CSV table of C-alpha atoms in Angstrom, one decimal:
chain,number,residue,atom,x,y,z
A,1,MET,CA,-87.8,63.5,-15.8
A,2,THR,CA,-90.1,60.7,-16.9
A,3,THR,CA,-90.7,59.9,-20.6
A,4,PHE,CA,-94.1,58.3,-21.1
A,5,ALA,CA,-93.9,57.6,-24.8
A,6,GLU,CA,-91.6,57.9,-27.7
A,7,THR,CA,-92.3,58.0,-31.4
A,8,PRO,CA,-89.9,58.2,-34.4
A,9,ARG,CA,-89.8,62.0,-34.1
A,10,LEU,CA,-91.2,62.8,-30.7
A,11,LEU,CA,-90.7,62.4,-26.9
A,12,LEU,CA,-93.8,62.6,-24.7
A,13,ARG,CA,-92.5,63.5,-21.3
A,14,GLU,CA,-93.7,65.1,-18.1
A,15,LEU,CA,-94.2,68.8,-18.2
A,16,GLN,CA,-91.5,70.7,-16.3
A,17,PRO,CA,-91.5,74.3,-14.9
A,18,THR,CA,-88.8,75.0,-17.5
A,19,ASP,CA,-91.5,74.5,-20.2
A,20,ALA,CA,-93.2,77.7,-19.3
A,21,PRO,CA,-91.9,79.8,-22.2
A,22,GLY,CA,-93.1,77.1,-24.6
A,23,MET,CA,-96.5,76.9,-22.9
A,24,PHE,CA,-96.8,80.6,-23.1
A,25,ALA,CA,-96.0,80.6,-26.9
A,26,LEU,CA,-98.7,77.9,-27.2
A,27,ASP,CA,-101.5,79.3,-25.0
A,28,SER,CA,-101.1,83.0,-25.8
A,29,ASP,CA,-101.8,82.4,-29.5
A,30,PRO,CA,-105.4,83.3,-30.3
A,31,GLU,CA,-105.5,80.9,-33.2
A,32,VAL,CA,-104.4,78.0,-31.0
A,33,GLN,CA,-107.1,79.0,-28.6
A,34,ARG,CA,-109.8,79.4,-31.3
A,35,TYR,CA,-111.6,76.0,-30.6
A,36,VAL,CA,-110.7,75.6,-26.9
A,37,GLY,CA,-112.5,78.5,-25.2
A,38,ASN,CA,-110.7,81.4,-27.0
A,39,ARG,CA,-109.0,82.6,-23.8
A,40,PRO,CA,-105.4,83.2,-24.6
A,41,VAL,CA,-103.1,83.6,-21.6
A,42,LEU,CA,-101.6,87.0,-21.1
A,43,THR,CA,-98.6,86.3,-18.8
A,44,LEU,CA,-95.9,83.8,-18.3
A,45,ALA,CA,-97.2,83.4,-14.8
A,46,GLU,CA,-100.4,81.9,-16.2
A,47,SER,CA,-98.4,79.3,-18.1
A,48,GLN,CA,-96.4,78.5,-15.0
A,49,GLN,CA,-99.7,78.0,-13.1
A,50,ALA,CA,-101.0,75.7,-15.9
A,51,ILE,CA,-97.9,73.5,-15.6
A,52,ALA,CA,-98.2,73.4,-11.8
A,53,PHE,CA,-101.8,72.3,-12.3
A,54,VAL,CA,-100.8,69.4,-14.6
A,55,ARG,CA,-97.9,68.4,-12.2
A,56,ARG,CA,-100.5,68.1,-9.4
A,57,GLN,CA,-102.5,65.8,-11.7
A,58,TYR,CA,-99.4,63.6,-12.0
A,59,GLN,CA,-99.3,63.3,-8.2
A,60,GLU,CA,-103.1,63.0,-7.6
A,61,ASN,CA,-104.1,60.8,-10.6
A,62,GLY,CA,-100.9,59.3,-11.8
A,63,ILE,CA,-101.5,60.9,-15.2
A,64,GLY,CA,-101.7,64.3,-16.8
A,65,ARG,CA,-100.9,65.9,-20.1
A,66,TRP,CA,-97.3,65.5,-21.4
A,67,ALA,CA,-94.9,67.8,-23.0
A,68,VAL,CA,-94.3,67.0,-26.7
A,69,GLU,CA,-90.7,67.5,-27.6
A,70,LEU,CA,-89.0,67.1,-31.0
A,71,LYS,CA,-86.3,64.4,-30.5
A,72,GLU,CA,-83.9,65.8,-33.0
A,73,THR,CA,-83.7,69.3,-31.5
A,74,GLY,CA,-85.4,69.2,-28.0
A,75,GLU,CA,-87.8,71.9,-29.1
A,76,PHE,CA,-91.1,72.1,-27.1
A,77,LEU,CA,-93.9,71.6,-29.6
A,78,GLY,CA,-96.9,71.7,-27.2
A,79,TRP,CA,-98.6,69.0,-25.1
A,80,ALA,CA,-100.5,65.8,-25.6
A,81,GLY,CA,-101.6,62.8,-23.7
A,82,LEU,CA,-104.2,61.5,-21.3
A,83,LYS,CA,-106.1,63.3,-18.6
A,84,LEU,CA,-108.3,61.6,-16.0
A,85,ILE,CA,-111.6,63.4,-16.0
A,86,ARG,CA,-113.2,63.2,-12.6
A,87,GLU,CA,-116.0,65.6,-13.1
A,88,PRO,CA,-119.2,64.7,-15.1
A,89,LEU,CA,-118.8,65.4,-18.8
A,90,ASN,CA,-121.5,64.4,-21.3
A,91,GLY,CA,-122.9,61.9,-18.8
A,92,HIS,CA,-119.5,60.3,-18.1
A,93,VAL,CA,-117.2,60.5,-15.1
A,94,ASP,CA,-113.8,59.0,-14.1
A,95,PHE,CA,-112.6,58.4,-17.7
A,96,TYR,CA,-109.5,59.0,-19.6
A,97,GLU,CA,-109.6,61.7,-22.3
A,98,VAL,CA,-107.0,62.0,-25.1
A,99,GLY,CA,-106.0,65.5,-26.0
A,100,TYR,CA,-103.3,67.5,-27.7
A,101,ARG,CA,-102.4,71.1,-28.5
A,102,LEU,CA,-99.4,72.3,-30.5
A,103,ILE,CA,-97.7,75.6,-31.2
A,104,ARG,CA,-99.1,76.8,-34.5
A,105,ARG,CA,-95.8,76.7,-36.4
A,106,TYR,CA,-95.8,72.9,-35.9
A,107,TRP,CA,-99.2,72.3,-37.4
A,108,GLY,CA,-99.5,70.4,-40.6
A,109,HIS,CA,-96.4,68.2,-40.0
A,110,GLY,CA,-98.2,65.1,-38.6
A,111,TYR,CA,-97.0,65.7,-35.0
A,112,ALA,CA,-100.5,65.9,-33.6
A,113,THR,CA,-101.4,62.5,-35.1
A,114,GLU,CA,-98.1,61.0,-34.0
A,115,ALA,CA,-98.6,62.3,-30.4
A,116,ALA,CA,-102.3,61.3,-30.3
A,117,ARG,CA,-101.5,57.8,-31.6
A,118,ALA,CA,-98.8,57.4,-28.8
A,119,SER,CA,-101.3,58.6,-26.2
A,120,VAL,CA,-103.9,56.1,-27.3
A,121,ALA,CA,-101.4,53.3,-27.3
A,122,TYR,CA,-100.4,54.3,-23.7
A,123,GLY,CA,-104.0,54.3,-22.6
A,124,PHE,CA,-104.7,50.9,-24.0
A,125,GLN,CA,-101.4,49.1,-23.3
A,126,GLU,CA,-100.0,50.7,-20.2
A,127,LEU,CA,-103.2,51.8,-18.4
A,128,ARG,CA,-105.2,48.8,-19.7
A,129,GLN,CA,-108.2,51.0,-20.4
A,130,PRO,CA,-110.9,49.3,-22.6
A,131,VAL,CA,-112.2,52.7,-23.8
A,132,LEU,CA,-110.8,56.2,-24.2
A,133,TYR,CA,-112.7,59.4,-25.0
A,134,ALA,CA,-112.0,62.7,-26.7
A,135,ILE,CA,-113.9,65.9,-27.4
A,136,ALA,CA,-113.5,68.5,-30.1
A,137,ASP,CA,-115.4,71.6,-31.1
A,138,MET,CA,-117.6,70.6,-34.0
A,139,GLN,CA,-116.0,73.3,-36.2
A,140,ASN,CA,-112.5,72.0,-35.5
A,141,LEU,CA,-112.3,69.7,-38.5
A,142,ALA,CA,-108.5,69.3,-38.3
A,143,SER,CA,-108.6,68.0,-34.8
A,144,ARG,CA,-111.6,65.7,-35.5
A,145,ALA,CA,-109.6,64.3,-38.5
A,146,VAL,CA,-106.6,63.6,-36.3
A,147,LEU,CA,-108.9,61.7,-33.8
A,148,ALA,CA,-110.4,59.7,-36.6
A,149,LYS,CA,-106.9,58.7,-37.9
A,150,VAL,CA,-106.0,57.3,-34.5
A,151,GLY,CA,-109.1,55.2,-34.1
A,152,PHE,CA,-111.8,57.4,-32.6
A,153,GLN,CA,-115.4,57.1,-33.7
A,154,HIS,CA,-117.8,60.0,-33.6
A,155,LEU,CA,-120.6,59.0,-31.2
A,156,GLY,CA,-122.6,62.3,-31.2
A,157,GLU,CA,-122.6,65.9,-30.1
A,158,PHE,CA,-123.3,67.7,-26.9
A,159,GLU,CA,-123.1,71.3,-25.6
A,160,HIS,CA,-119.8,72.0,-23.8
A,161,GLU,CA,-119.5,75.5,-22.4
A,162,GLY,CA,-122.1,76.7,-24.9
A,163,VAL,CA,-120.3,75.2,-27.9
A,164,PRO,CA,-121.5,72.3,-30.1
A,165,THR,CA,-118.9,69.6,-29.3
A,166,ALA,CA,-118.1,66.2,-30.8
A,167,TRP,CA,-118.0,63.3,-28.4
A,168,LEU,CA,-115.6,60.6,-29.6
A,169,GLU,CA,-114.7,57.1,-28.4
A,170,ALA,CA,-111.9,54.6,-29.1
A,171,ARG,CA,-112.1,51.1,-27.9
A,172,ALA,CA,-109.1,48.8,-27.3
A,173,THR,CA,-110.8,46.0,-29.3
A,174,ALA,CA,-111.2,48.3,-32.4
A,175,ILE,CA,-107.5,49.3,-32.6
C-alpha cells in the first residue's frame, strides 16, 4: 500500500477495499453530504463502488483521492488529496483539484487543514503543478476557511449542479 503524504498526525495513503466501512460511515451521514450534493449512500456496496472508482483513477490518471488515517491509532478519518479533472468545469479542463471529506466526529480538530496542506504540497512539489484548484459550496464556510488557510484564493463563483459554488486557486509561486 502506497503512502503519498505524511503529516505529524496523519498518513495519506491509497484507498483500499478494506476502507469500505469507514467510507460508508463518511458518506452515509447526511450532515457530511450537506454541501456535496446531499446524496448519502445507503449501502456498503455503494461505498465499495466509490473505492473501486478511485482505485481506477490511480491506474488511469496516476492520482486519485487518498485515505486519511490517524497515525497514532490507524483510524480511517475520511479522504483527501488530488483528483485530475478531465471534464470541463467552470471553463477549465485537465486540472488538479484539491478536496477532502472527513467523518463528522473528526471535524474541528484541524485534520482537514493538515490533510489539505499535505495535498497542496504534493501537487506543487511532487506533481510540479504551477496551479491547483478547489471548489466549495458558497455556504460551506468551514471548507472555504480551510482552503484559505492552505493558500487558496477565491477567484469567483459559478453554478455547479444548480448550487452557487466558490472557485478557488492556489499558485505554487504564492505558497
